Amino acid sequence: MVLPRANPTKSYWIEAADSPLRDLRSTPELPETADVVIIGGGYSGATTAYWLDKYTRGQAKQPSVVLLEARDICGGATGRNGGQLRPHAYSRYSVWAERFGPDTAMELIRHEMAHIPAFAELAAEEGIADEICLKFGETFDAAMTDEAWNRLKGALDAMRRDHGDDNEVVQVCRVIADATEAEDFSQMKGALAAIVHPAGQVWAYKFVHAILRIVLSHGNLNIQAHTPVVQVSEKDAGGWIRVRTERGEVRARAVVHATNAWASHLLPEYNNIILPEKGTLAAIKAPAGFIKHTGAQHWDATVNNYHLQLPAPHNAIILGGARQYLVHRPVDCVLRDDDGQHMPGVDEFFRSWPASDVQAWPESDAQTKLEEQGGSWTGGG
């Protein structure tokens, strides 16, 4: 596994946010030592820094933390994702129950569902909900084929069978047997039926930058963008771990790896366990408030799209997946971490999606264009 590419495709999330922390280096040179070095500046790295700060605040001595990012801050998967806070409330139940048993499957689902109130609580406490475009409501899985409906409905039925109608997750999942009868979820042309459950959406890049800004204000975090880590040593006799970068070395008492698909670059033992997959998304110009809910279209277990719309003044629809097209080009996706290249033909697919898949899409040139700031991009995770 190599380091992240130096020149990735432009993501709307990153370009439109225009954050002053994007290329931040807290100090011109690397600190010589730190209590904790975090490698990676996405969700995992940023929240590690946040909770370290939160749970040691008020102590006589807080740990010193250095966050090292190979590219710009949050320039990897978190800055390139679909923006959905969309737990798998039921859809993976059958697979998880077969692999881990019914009780563990339900524990995994409860864990995913718990992220919705957790985001709400953190954003309210820090006063960042509007800044990060945090929104809660319902999401839908629209079945576009009988095969998809049998899979989705079968997963919900299995969960109900194993855990009963009184289960708190079962109770929040609604079945819409005819998607055309439900006004809010009938925007997908050709949808046969849908399952609806609670979800949310967030501008993940803005979220990461907001919480890093909060931690930086407390004085114990040093951020170093464009600082790829090339080696992490074993702990020496004095208890130090040497973190070597292209700009020098930091000695740390503890190291947190938060590098997602690139983990095996520094941890080769994960080379056959953590594997990259390249995906693609787009930001499409849209009338304000046109799509009210996050959602997904399902044709089978592999082919799907997912989408949301950002609130005003942004209004862009974020569309991800393009699986009807990419399923025919697996070599472009599987075991690929190159987010510096666009996938041939994907822009054309994204531009055609609204008119071909969305009911009542306005026939206007202004509503068939991709956003100028990172209108289509790739990402690996």
Short mmCIF file of N, CA and C in Angstrom, two decimals, residues 101-274:
data_model
loop_
_atom_site.label_atom_id
_atom_site.label_comp_id
_atom_site.label_asym_id
_atom_site.label_seq_id
_atom_site.Cartn_x
_atom_site.Cartn_y
_atom_site.Cartn_z
N GLY A 101 -24.76 -14.20 14.96
CA GLY A 101 -25.89 -14.56 15.80
C GLY A 101 -26.85 -13.38 15.95
N PRO A 102 -28.13 -13.65 16.24
CA PRO A 102 -29.16 -12.60 16.31
C PRO A 102 -28.87 -11.52 17.34
N ASP A 103 -28.37 -11.89 18.53
CA ASP A 103 -28.17 -10.90 19.58
C ASP A 103 -27.04 -9.93 19.22
N THR A 104 -25.95 -10.46 18.70
CA THR A 104 -24.84 -9.60 18.32
C THR A 104 -25.22 -8.72 17.14
N ALA A 105 -25.99 -9.27 16.21
CA ALA A 105 -26.46 -8.47 15.07
C ALA A 105 -27.26 -7.27 15.57
N MET A 106 -28.11 -7.50 16.56
CA MET A 106 -28.91 -6.40 17.10
C MET A 106 -28.04 -5.40 17.86
N GLU A 107 -27.00 -5.87 18.54
CA GLU A 107 -26.07 -4.96 19.21
C GLU A 107 -25.39 -4.05 18.19
N LEU A 108 -24.99 -4.60 17.06
CA LEU A 108 -24.34 -3.80 16.02
C LEU A 108 -25.30 -2.74 15.48
N ILE A 109 -26.55 -3.12 15.29
CA ILE A 109 -27.54 -2.16 14.79
C ILE A 109 -27.79 -1.07 15.82
N ARG A 110 -27.92 -1.43 17.09
CA ARG A 110 -28.12 -0.42 18.13
C ARG A 110 -26.94 0.55 18.19
N HIS A 111 -25.73 0.01 18.00
CA HIS A 111 -24.54 0.86 17.99
C HIS A 111 -24.62 1.87 16.84
N GLU A 112 -25.02 1.42 15.67
CA GLU A 112 -25.15 2.35 14.55
C GLU A 112 -26.25 3.38 14.81
N MET A 113 -27.38 2.94 15.34
CA MET A 113 -28.48 3.85 15.61
C MET A 113 -28.10 4.91 16.64
N ALA A 114 -27.21 4.54 17.57
CA ALA A 114 -26.82 5.46 18.64
C ALA A 114 -26.05 6.67 18.12
N HIS A 115 -25.53 6.58 16.90
CA HIS A 115 -24.79 7.71 16.35
C HIS A 115 -25.69 8.91 16.09
N ILE A 116 -26.97 8.69 15.85
CA ILE A 116 -27.86 9.82 15.56
C ILE A 116 -28.00 10.74 16.78
N PRO A 117 -28.42 10.23 17.96
CA PRO A 117 -28.48 11.13 19.12
C PRO A 117 -27.11 11.62 19.56
N ALA A 118 -26.06 10.83 19.33
CA ALA A 118 -24.71 11.26 19.73
C ALA A 118 -24.29 12.50 18.94
N PHE A 119 -24.55 12.50 17.64
CA PHE A 119 -24.23 13.68 16.83
C PHE A 119 -25.05 14.88 17.29
N ALA A 120 -26.33 14.64 17.55
CA ALA A 120 -27.19 15.75 17.99
C ALA A 120 -26.69 16.35 19.29
N GLU A 121 -26.30 15.50 20.23
CA GLU A 121 -25.83 15.97 21.54
C GLU A 121 -24.54 16.76 21.42
N LEU A 122 -23.58 16.22 20.66
CA LEU A 122 -22.28 16.90 20.52
C LEU A 122 -22.45 18.25 19.81
N ALA A 123 -23.22 18.26 18.73
CA ALA A 123 -23.40 19.49 17.97
C ALA A 123 -24.11 20.56 18.80
N ALA A 124 -25.09 20.15 19.60
CA ALA A 124 -25.79 21.11 20.46
C ALA A 124 -24.85 21.65 21.53
N GLU A 125 -24.05 20.78 22.13
CA GLU A 125 -23.14 21.21 23.19
C GLU A 125 -22.10 22.20 22.67
N GLU A 126 -21.62 21.95 21.46
CA GLU A 126 -20.57 22.82 20.90
C GLU A 126 -21.13 23.96 20.05
N GLY A 127 -22.44 23.96 19.81
CA GLY A 127 -23.05 25.04 19.05
C GLY A 127 -22.65 25.07 17.58
N ILE A 128 -22.52 23.89 16.96
CA ILE A 128 -22.04 23.84 15.57
C ILE A 128 -23.05 23.24 14.61
N ALA A 129 -24.27 22.99 15.04
CA ALA A 129 -25.24 22.27 14.21
C ALA A 129 -25.48 22.96 12.87
N ASP A 130 -25.71 24.26 12.89
CA ASP A 130 -25.97 24.98 11.64
C ASP A 130 -24.72 25.02 10.77
N GLU A 131 -23.58 25.22 11.39
CA GLU A 131 -22.32 25.30 10.64
C GLU A 131 -22.05 24.03 9.84
N ILE A 132 -22.37 22.89 10.42
CA ILE A 132 -22.05 21.62 9.76
C ILE A 132 -23.24 21.04 8.99
N CYS A 133 -24.30 21.86 8.82
CA CYS A 133 -25.49 21.45 8.05
C CYS A 133 -26.09 20.16 8.60
N LEU A 134 -26.15 20.05 9.91
CA LEU A 134 -26.69 18.85 10.54
C LEU A 134 -28.21 18.86 10.46
N LYS A 135 -28.77 17.76 10.00
CA LYS A 135 -30.21 17.67 9.81
C LYS A 135 -30.66 16.25 10.12
N PHE A 136 -31.81 16.11 10.77
CA PHE A 136 -32.34 14.80 11.11
C PHE A 136 -33.73 14.63 10.50
N GLY A 137 -34.06 13.38 10.22
CA GLY A 137 -35.37 13.07 9.65
C GLY A 137 -35.44 11.59 9.35
N GLU A 138 -36.04 11.26 8.22
CA GLU A 138 -36.14 9.87 7.80
C GLU A 138 -35.38 9.65 6.50
N THR A 139 -34.93 8.44 6.31
CA THR A 139 -34.33 8.04 5.06
C THR A 139 -35.11 6.87 4.49
N PHE A 140 -34.96 6.62 3.19
CA PHE A 140 -35.69 5.51 2.60
C PHE A 140 -34.77 4.63 1.76
N ASP A 141 -35.05 3.35 1.79
CA ASP A 141 -34.48 2.38 0.86
C ASP A 141 -35.56 2.07 -0.16
N ALA A 142 -35.39 2.54 -1.38
CA ALA A 142 -36.37 2.31 -2.42
C ALA A 142 -35.98 1.07 -3.23
N ALA A 143 -36.86 0.09 -3.25
CA ALA A 143 -36.60 -1.12 -4.04
C ALA A 143 -37.01 -0.87 -5.48
N MET A 144 -36.04 -1.04 -6.38
CA MET A 144 -36.29 -0.80 -7.80
C MET A 144 -36.62 -2.09 -8.55
N THR A 145 -36.43 -3.23 -7.87
CA THR A 145 -36.71 -4.53 -8.48
C THR A 145 -37.32 -5.45 -7.42
N ASP A 146 -37.96 -6.51 -7.87
CA ASP A 146 -38.48 -7.51 -6.93
C ASP A 146 -37.34 -8.14 -6.13
N GLU A 147 -36.20 -8.37 -6.77
CA GLU A 147 -35.05 -8.94 -6.06
C GLU A 147 -34.64 -8.05 -4.89
N ALA A 148 -34.57 -6.75 -5.12
CA ALA A 148 -34.18 -5.83 -4.06
C ALA A 148 -35.23 -5.82 -2.94
N TRP A 149 -36.52 -5.84 -3.31
CA TRP A 149 -37.56 -5.81 -2.29
C TRP A 149 -37.55 -7.07 -1.44
N ASN A 150 -37.33 -8.21 -2.06
CA ASN A 150 -37.26 -9.46 -1.29
C ASN A 150 -36.10 -9.42 -0.30
N ARG A 151 -34.98 -8.83 -0.71
CA ARG A 151 -33.83 -8.75 0.19
C ARG A 151 -34.09 -7.79 1.34
N LEU A 152 -34.58 -6.58 1.02
CA LEU A 152 -34.79 -5.57 2.05
C LEU A 152 -35.91 -5.99 3.01
N LYS A 153 -37.05 -6.37 2.46
CA LYS A 153 -38.17 -6.78 3.30
C LYS A 153 -37.81 -8.04 4.08
N GLY A 154 -37.04 -8.94 3.46
CA GLY A 154 -36.64 -10.16 4.15
C GLY A 154 -35.77 -9.88 5.36
N ALA A 155 -34.89 -8.88 5.25
CA ALA A 155 -34.03 -8.52 6.39
C ALA A 155 -34.86 -7.96 7.54
N LEU A 156 -35.82 -7.09 7.22
CA LEU A 156 -36.68 -6.54 8.28
C LEU A 156 -37.55 -7.62 8.90
N ASP A 157 -38.10 -8.51 8.08
CA ASP A 157 -38.93 -9.60 8.61
C ASP A 157 -38.11 -10.52 9.52
N ALA A 158 -36.86 -10.78 9.16
CA ALA A 158 -36.00 -11.64 9.99
C ALA A 158 -35.73 -10.98 11.33
N MET A 159 -35.50 -9.68 11.32
CA MET A 159 -35.25 -8.96 12.57
C MET A 159 -36.50 -8.97 13.44
N ARG A 160 -37.65 -8.78 12.83
CA ARG A 160 -38.91 -8.81 13.59
C ARG A 160 -39.16 -10.21 14.15
N ARG A 161 -38.86 -11.23 13.36
CA ARG A 161 -39.06 -12.61 13.80
C ARG A 161 -38.18 -12.95 15.00
N ASP A 162 -36.92 -12.48 14.97
CA ASP A 162 -35.97 -12.81 16.03
C ASP A 162 -36.15 -11.97 17.28
N HIS A 163 -36.65 -10.73 17.13
CA HIS A 163 -36.64 -9.81 18.27
C HIS A 163 -38.01 -9.23 18.61
N GLY A 164 -39.04 -9.55 17.84
CA GLY A 164 -40.40 -9.17 18.20
C GLY A 164 -40.78 -7.77 17.77
N ASP A 165 -42.08 -7.53 17.71
CA ASP A 165 -42.60 -6.23 17.30
C ASP A 165 -42.33 -5.13 18.31
N ASP A 166 -42.05 -5.50 19.57
CA ASP A 166 -41.80 -4.49 20.60
C ASP A 166 -40.36 -3.99 20.61
N ASN A 167 -39.49 -4.58 19.80
CA ASN A 167 -38.11 -4.12 19.72
C ASN A 167 -38.07 -2.67 19.26
N GLU A 168 -37.24 -1.85 19.91
CA GLU A 168 -37.24 -0.41 19.64
C GLU A 168 -36.78 -0.07 18.23
N VAL A 169 -35.94 -0.90 17.63
CA VAL A 169 -35.50 -0.64 16.26
C VAL A 169 -36.57 -1.07 15.26
N VAL A 170 -37.16 -2.22 15.49
CA VAL A 170 -38.25 -2.68 14.63
C VAL A 170 -39.36 -1.63 14.56
N GLN A 171 -39.64 -1.01 15.71
CA GLN A 171 -40.75 -0.05 15.78
C GLN A 171 -40.51 1.21 14.95
N VAL A 172 -39.25 1.57 14.70
CA VAL A 172 -39.00 2.81 13.95
C VAL A 172 -38.79 2.55 12.46
N CYS A 173 -38.89 1.30 12.03
CA CYS A 173 -38.79 0.97 10.61
C CYS A 173 -40.19 0.83 10.02
N ARG A 174 -40.49 1.61 8.99
CA ARG A 174 -41.80 1.59 8.36
C ARG A 174 -41.72 0.99 6.97
N VAL A 175 -42.69 0.17 6.66
CA VAL A 175 -42.78 -0.43 5.33
C VAL A 175 -43.78 0.36 4.49
N ILE A 176 -43.37 0.77 3.31
CA ILE A 176 -44.27 1.40 2.34
C ILE A 176 -44.40 0.43 1.19
N ALA A 177 -45.48 -0.30 1.16
CA ALA A 177 -45.63 -1.39 0.20
C ALA A 177 -45.75 -0.89 -1.23
N ASP A 178 -46.24 0.32 -1.40
CA ASP A 178 -46.32 0.93 -2.73
C ASP A 178 -45.72 2.32 -2.62
N ALA A 179 -44.49 2.48 -3.11
CA ALA A 179 -43.78 3.74 -2.93
C ALA A 179 -44.52 4.91 -3.57
N THR A 180 -45.33 4.67 -4.59
CA THR A 180 -46.03 5.76 -5.25
C THR A 180 -47.15 6.35 -4.40
N GLU A 181 -47.53 5.64 -3.32
CA GLU A 181 -48.59 6.14 -2.45
C GLU A 181 -48.06 7.05 -1.35
N ALA A 182 -46.74 7.14 -1.21
CA ALA A 182 -46.15 7.97 -0.16
C ALA A 182 -45.48 9.17 -0.81
N GLU A 183 -46.07 10.33 -0.62
CA GLU A 183 -45.62 11.52 -1.34
C GLU A 183 -44.14 11.81 -1.11
N ASP A 184 -43.69 11.71 0.13
CA ASP A 184 -42.31 12.07 0.44
C ASP A 184 -41.30 11.13 -0.19
N PHE A 185 -41.69 9.90 -0.47
CA PHE A 185 -40.73 8.91 -0.93
C PHE A 185 -41.04 8.39 -2.33
N SER A 186 -41.81 9.17 -3.07
CA SER A 186 -42.20 8.72 -4.41
C SER A 186 -41.43 9.43 -5.51
N GLN A 187 -40.34 10.12 -5.15
CA GLN A 187 -39.59 10.87 -6.16
C GLN A 187 -38.74 9.98 -7.05
N MET A 188 -38.50 8.76 -6.65
CA MET A 188 -37.68 7.87 -7.46
C MET A 188 -38.54 7.17 -8.51
N LYS A 189 -38.29 7.46 -9.77
CA LYS A 189 -39.04 6.83 -10.84
C LYS A 189 -38.85 5.31 -10.81
N GLY A 190 -39.95 4.59 -10.88
CA GLY A 190 -39.88 3.14 -10.97
C GLY A 190 -39.74 2.42 -9.65
N ALA A 191 -39.78 3.14 -8.51
CA ALA A 191 -39.67 2.46 -7.22
C ALA A 191 -40.90 1.61 -6.96
N LEU A 192 -40.69 0.36 -6.54
CA LEU A 192 -41.79 -0.55 -6.28
C LEU A 192 -42.33 -0.42 -4.86
N ALA A 193 -41.41 -0.24 -3.91
CA ALA A 193 -41.77 -0.16 -2.50
C ALA A 193 -40.57 0.41 -1.76
N ALA A 194 -40.74 0.68 -0.47
CA ALA A 194 -39.64 1.29 0.29
C ALA A 194 -39.75 0.92 1.76
N ILE A 195 -38.62 0.99 2.42
CA ILE A 195 -38.56 0.89 3.89
C ILE A 195 -37.92 2.17 4.40
N VAL A 196 -38.53 2.73 5.43
CA VAL A 196 -38.15 4.04 5.95
C VAL A 196 -37.72 3.91 7.40
N HIS A 197 -36.68 4.65 7.77
CA HIS A 197 -36.24 4.65 9.17
C HIS A 197 -35.51 5.95 9.49
N PRO A 198 -35.27 6.25 10.76
CA PRO A 198 -34.61 7.52 11.13
C PRO A 198 -33.18 7.59 10.61
N ALA A 199 -32.75 8.81 10.29
CA ALA A 199 -31.40 9.03 9.80
C ALA A 199 -31.10 10.52 9.90
N GLY A 200 -29.95 10.90 9.42
CA GLY A 200 -29.57 12.31 9.39
C GLY A 200 -28.60 12.55 8.26
N GLN A 201 -28.13 13.80 8.18
CA GLN A 201 -27.11 14.13 7.21
C GLN A 201 -26.22 15.20 7.81
N VAL A 202 -24.95 15.25 7.34
CA VAL A 202 -23.98 16.17 7.91
C VAL A 202 -22.91 16.48 6.87
N TRP A 203 -22.40 17.69 6.91
CA TRP A 203 -21.25 18.06 6.10
C TRP A 203 -20.03 17.61 6.89
N ALA A 204 -19.59 16.38 6.63
CA ALA A 204 -18.58 15.75 7.48
C ALA A 204 -17.27 16.53 7.52
N TYR A 205 -16.88 17.10 6.40
CA TYR A 205 -15.64 17.89 6.34
C TYR A 205 -15.74 19.08 7.29
N LYS A 206 -16.89 19.78 7.26
CA LYS A 206 -17.07 20.92 8.16
C LYS A 206 -17.12 20.47 9.62
N PHE A 207 -17.70 19.31 9.87
CA PHE A 207 -17.73 18.78 11.23
C PHE A 207 -16.32 18.56 11.76
N VAL A 208 -15.47 17.90 10.96
CA VAL A 208 -14.10 17.64 11.40
C VAL A 208 -13.36 18.95 11.65
N HIS A 209 -13.50 19.90 10.76
CA HIS A 209 -12.78 21.17 10.93
C HIS A 209 -13.33 21.95 12.13
N ALA A 210 -14.62 21.84 12.39
CA ALA A 210 -15.21 22.54 13.54
C ALA A 210 -14.66 22.00 14.86
N ILE A 211 -14.62 20.66 15.00
CA ILE A 211 -14.16 20.13 16.29
C ILE A 211 -12.65 20.30 16.44
N LEU A 212 -11.90 20.28 15.34
CA LEU A 212 -10.46 20.55 15.45
C LEU A 212 -10.22 22.00 15.86
N ARG A 213 -11.03 22.91 15.34
CA ARG A 213 -10.90 24.32 15.74
C ARG A 213 -11.15 24.47 17.24
N ILE A 214 -12.14 23.74 17.76
CA ILE A 214 -12.45 23.80 19.19
C ILE A 214 -11.27 23.29 20.01
N VAL A 215 -10.70 22.17 19.60
CA VAL A 215 -9.58 21.61 20.36
C VAL A 215 -8.35 22.51 20.26
N LEU A 216 -8.11 23.06 19.09
CA LEU A 216 -6.96 23.97 18.92
C LEU A 216 -7.05 25.16 19.86
N SER A 217 -8.26 25.62 20.13
CA SER A 217 -8.42 26.80 21.00
C SER A 217 -7.99 26.54 22.42
N HIS A 218 -7.85 25.27 22.81
CA HIS A 218 -7.46 24.93 24.18
C HIS A 218 -5.95 24.75 24.33
N GLY A 219 -5.20 24.79 23.22
CA GLY A 219 -3.76 24.92 23.31
C GLY A 219 -2.92 23.67 23.41
N ASN A 220 -3.52 22.48 23.36
CA ASN A 220 -2.73 21.26 23.53
C ASN A 220 -2.62 20.42 22.26
N LEU A 221 -3.12 20.95 21.14
CA LEU A 221 -3.10 20.22 19.88
C LEU A 221 -2.24 20.96 18.87
N ASN A 222 -1.35 20.22 18.23
CA ASN A 222 -0.53 20.74 17.14
C ASN A 222 -0.90 19.97 15.88
N ILE A 223 -1.35 20.68 14.84
CA ILE A 223 -1.75 20.05 13.59
C ILE A 223 -0.69 20.31 12.53
N GLN A 224 -0.36 19.26 11.78
CA GLN A 224 0.63 19.39 10.72
C GLN A 224 0.07 18.76 9.43
N ALA A 225 -0.41 19.63 8.54
CA ALA A 225 -0.90 19.16 7.23
C ALA A 225 0.28 18.87 6.31
N HIS A 226 0.01 18.09 5.26
CA HIS A 226 1.02 17.78 4.25
C HIS A 226 2.29 17.23 4.88
N THR A 227 2.09 16.27 5.79
CA THR A 227 3.20 15.66 6.51
C THR A 227 3.02 14.15 6.52
N PRO A 228 3.33 13.48 5.42
CA PRO A 228 3.15 12.03 5.37
C PRO A 228 4.08 11.30 6.35
N VAL A 229 3.53 10.33 7.05
CA VAL A 229 4.33 9.49 7.95
C VAL A 229 4.85 8.31 7.13
N VAL A 230 6.14 8.07 7.23
CA VAL A 230 6.75 7.00 6.43
C VAL A 230 7.17 5.80 7.27
N GLN A 231 7.25 5.97 8.61
CA GLN A 231 7.63 4.84 9.45
C GLN A 231 7.26 5.11 10.90
N VAL A 232 6.82 4.08 11.59
CA VAL A 232 6.55 4.14 13.02
C VAL A 232 7.34 3.02 13.68
N SER A 233 8.18 3.37 14.63
CA SER A 233 9.05 2.38 15.25
C SER A 233 8.34 1.62 16.37
N GLU A 234 8.95 0.58 16.84
CA GLU A 234 8.51 -0.07 18.08
C GLU A 234 8.90 0.83 19.26
N LYS A 235 8.28 0.63 20.40
CA LYS A 235 8.60 1.42 21.59
C LYS A 235 9.99 1.03 22.09
N ASP A 236 10.82 2.04 22.37
CA ASP A 236 12.18 1.76 22.83
C ASP A 236 12.23 1.57 24.34
N ALA A 237 13.41 1.37 24.87
CA ALA A 237 13.56 1.10 26.31
C ALA A 237 13.10 2.26 27.17
N GLY A 238 13.16 3.46 26.61
CA GLY A 238 12.72 4.63 27.36
C GLY A 238 11.24 4.92 27.23
N GLY A 239 10.50 4.07 26.49
CA GLY A 239 9.07 4.25 26.34
C GLY A 239 8.66 5.16 25.21
N TRP A 240 9.61 5.48 24.30
CA TRP A 240 9.32 6.38 23.19
C TRP A 240 9.08 5.61 21.89
N ILE A 241 8.13 6.09 21.10
CA ILE A 241 7.89 5.59 19.75
C ILE A 241 8.31 6.68 18.78
N ARG A 242 9.12 6.33 17.81
CA ARG A 242 9.61 7.32 16.86
C ARG A 242 8.70 7.31 15.61
N VAL A 243 8.11 8.46 15.35
CA VAL A 243 7.23 8.62 14.19
C VAL A 243 8.00 9.45 13.15
N ARG A 244 8.42 8.80 12.10
CA ARG A 244 9.26 9.46 11.09
C ARG A 244 8.38 9.94 9.94
N THR A 245 8.57 11.18 9.56
CA THR A 245 7.82 11.79 8.46
C THR A 245 8.80 12.30 7.41
N GLU A 246 8.26 12.78 6.31
CA GLU A 246 9.09 13.36 5.27
C GLU A 246 9.67 14.71 5.69
N ARG A 247 9.21 15.24 6.83
CA ARG A 247 9.70 16.53 7.32
C ARG A 247 10.48 16.40 8.62
N GLY A 248 10.70 15.21 9.09
CA GLY A 248 11.41 15.03 10.35
C GLY A 248 10.73 14.00 11.22
N GLU A 249 11.07 13.99 12.50
CA GLU A 249 10.64 12.94 13.41
C GLU A 249 10.00 13.52 14.66
N VAL A 250 8.97 12.83 15.15
CA VAL A 250 8.36 13.15 16.44
C VAL A 250 8.46 11.92 17.32
N ARG A 251 8.87 12.11 18.56
CA ARG A 251 8.88 10.99 19.52
C ARG A 251 7.61 11.07 20.35
N ALA A 252 6.92 9.94 20.46
CA ALA A 252 5.61 9.93 21.13
C ALA A 252 5.54 8.82 22.16
N ARG A 253 4.71 9.03 23.15
CA ARG A 253 4.44 7.98 24.14
C ARG A 253 3.39 7.00 23.62
N ALA A 254 2.49 7.49 22.78
CA ALA A 254 1.45 6.64 22.18
C ALA A 254 1.16 7.12 20.77
N VAL A 255 0.78 6.20 19.90
CA VAL A 255 0.45 6.53 18.51
C VAL A 255 -0.92 5.95 18.18
N VAL A 256 -1.76 6.77 17.55
CA VAL A 256 -3.07 6.34 17.09
C VAL A 256 -3.06 6.33 15.56
N HIS A 257 -3.32 5.18 14.97
CA HIS A 257 -3.42 5.07 13.52
C HIS A 257 -4.87 5.30 13.11
N ALA A 258 -5.11 6.35 12.32
CA ALA A 258 -6.46 6.68 11.85
C ALA A 258 -6.39 6.93 10.35
N THR A 259 -5.89 5.93 9.64
CA THR A 259 -5.54 6.12 8.23
C THR A 259 -6.44 5.34 7.27
N ASN A 260 -7.48 4.70 7.77
CA ASN A 260 -8.50 4.09 6.93
C ASN A 260 -7.88 3.15 5.90
N ALA A 261 -8.17 3.35 4.63
CA ALA A 261 -7.74 2.41 3.59
C ALA A 261 -6.23 2.33 3.45
N TRP A 262 -5.53 3.35 3.96
CA TRP A 262 -4.07 3.37 3.84
C TRP A 262 -3.37 2.79 5.07
N ALA A 263 -4.09 2.10 5.92
CA ALA A 263 -3.52 1.60 7.18
C ALA A 263 -2.30 0.71 6.96
N SER A 264 -2.34 -0.13 5.93
CA SER A 264 -1.26 -1.09 5.74
C SER A 264 0.03 -0.46 5.26
N HIS A 265 0.00 0.82 4.90
CA HIS A 265 1.24 1.52 4.57
C HIS A 265 2.19 1.51 5.77
N LEU A 266 1.64 1.69 6.96
CA LEU A 266 2.44 1.68 8.19
C LEU A 266 2.26 0.42 9.00
N LEU A 267 1.20 -0.32 8.73
CA LEU A 267 0.91 -1.56 9.45
C LEU A 267 0.76 -2.69 8.43
N PRO A 268 1.87 -3.19 7.91
CA PRO A 268 1.79 -4.18 6.83
C PRO A 268 1.07 -5.47 7.19
N GLU A 269 0.92 -5.73 8.50
CA GLU A 269 0.19 -6.93 8.89
C GLU A 269 -1.28 -6.88 8.50
N TYR A 270 -1.77 -5.68 8.14
CA TYR A 270 -3.17 -5.53 7.73
C TYR A 270 -3.32 -5.50 6.21
N ASN A 271 -2.27 -5.86 5.50
CA ASN A 271 -2.26 -5.75 4.04
C ASN A 271 -3.38 -6.55 3.38
N ASN A 272 -3.73 -7.70 3.96
CA ASN A 272 -4.78 -8.54 3.39
C ASN A 272 -6.09 -8.47 4.17
N ILE A 273 -6.18 -7.50 5.08
CA ILE A 273 -7.38 -7.36 5.91
C ILE A 273 -8.10 -6.05 5.63
N ILE A 274 -7.37 -4.95 5.61
CA ILE A 274 -7.94 -3.65 5.30
C ILE A 274 -7.63 -3.35 3.84
#
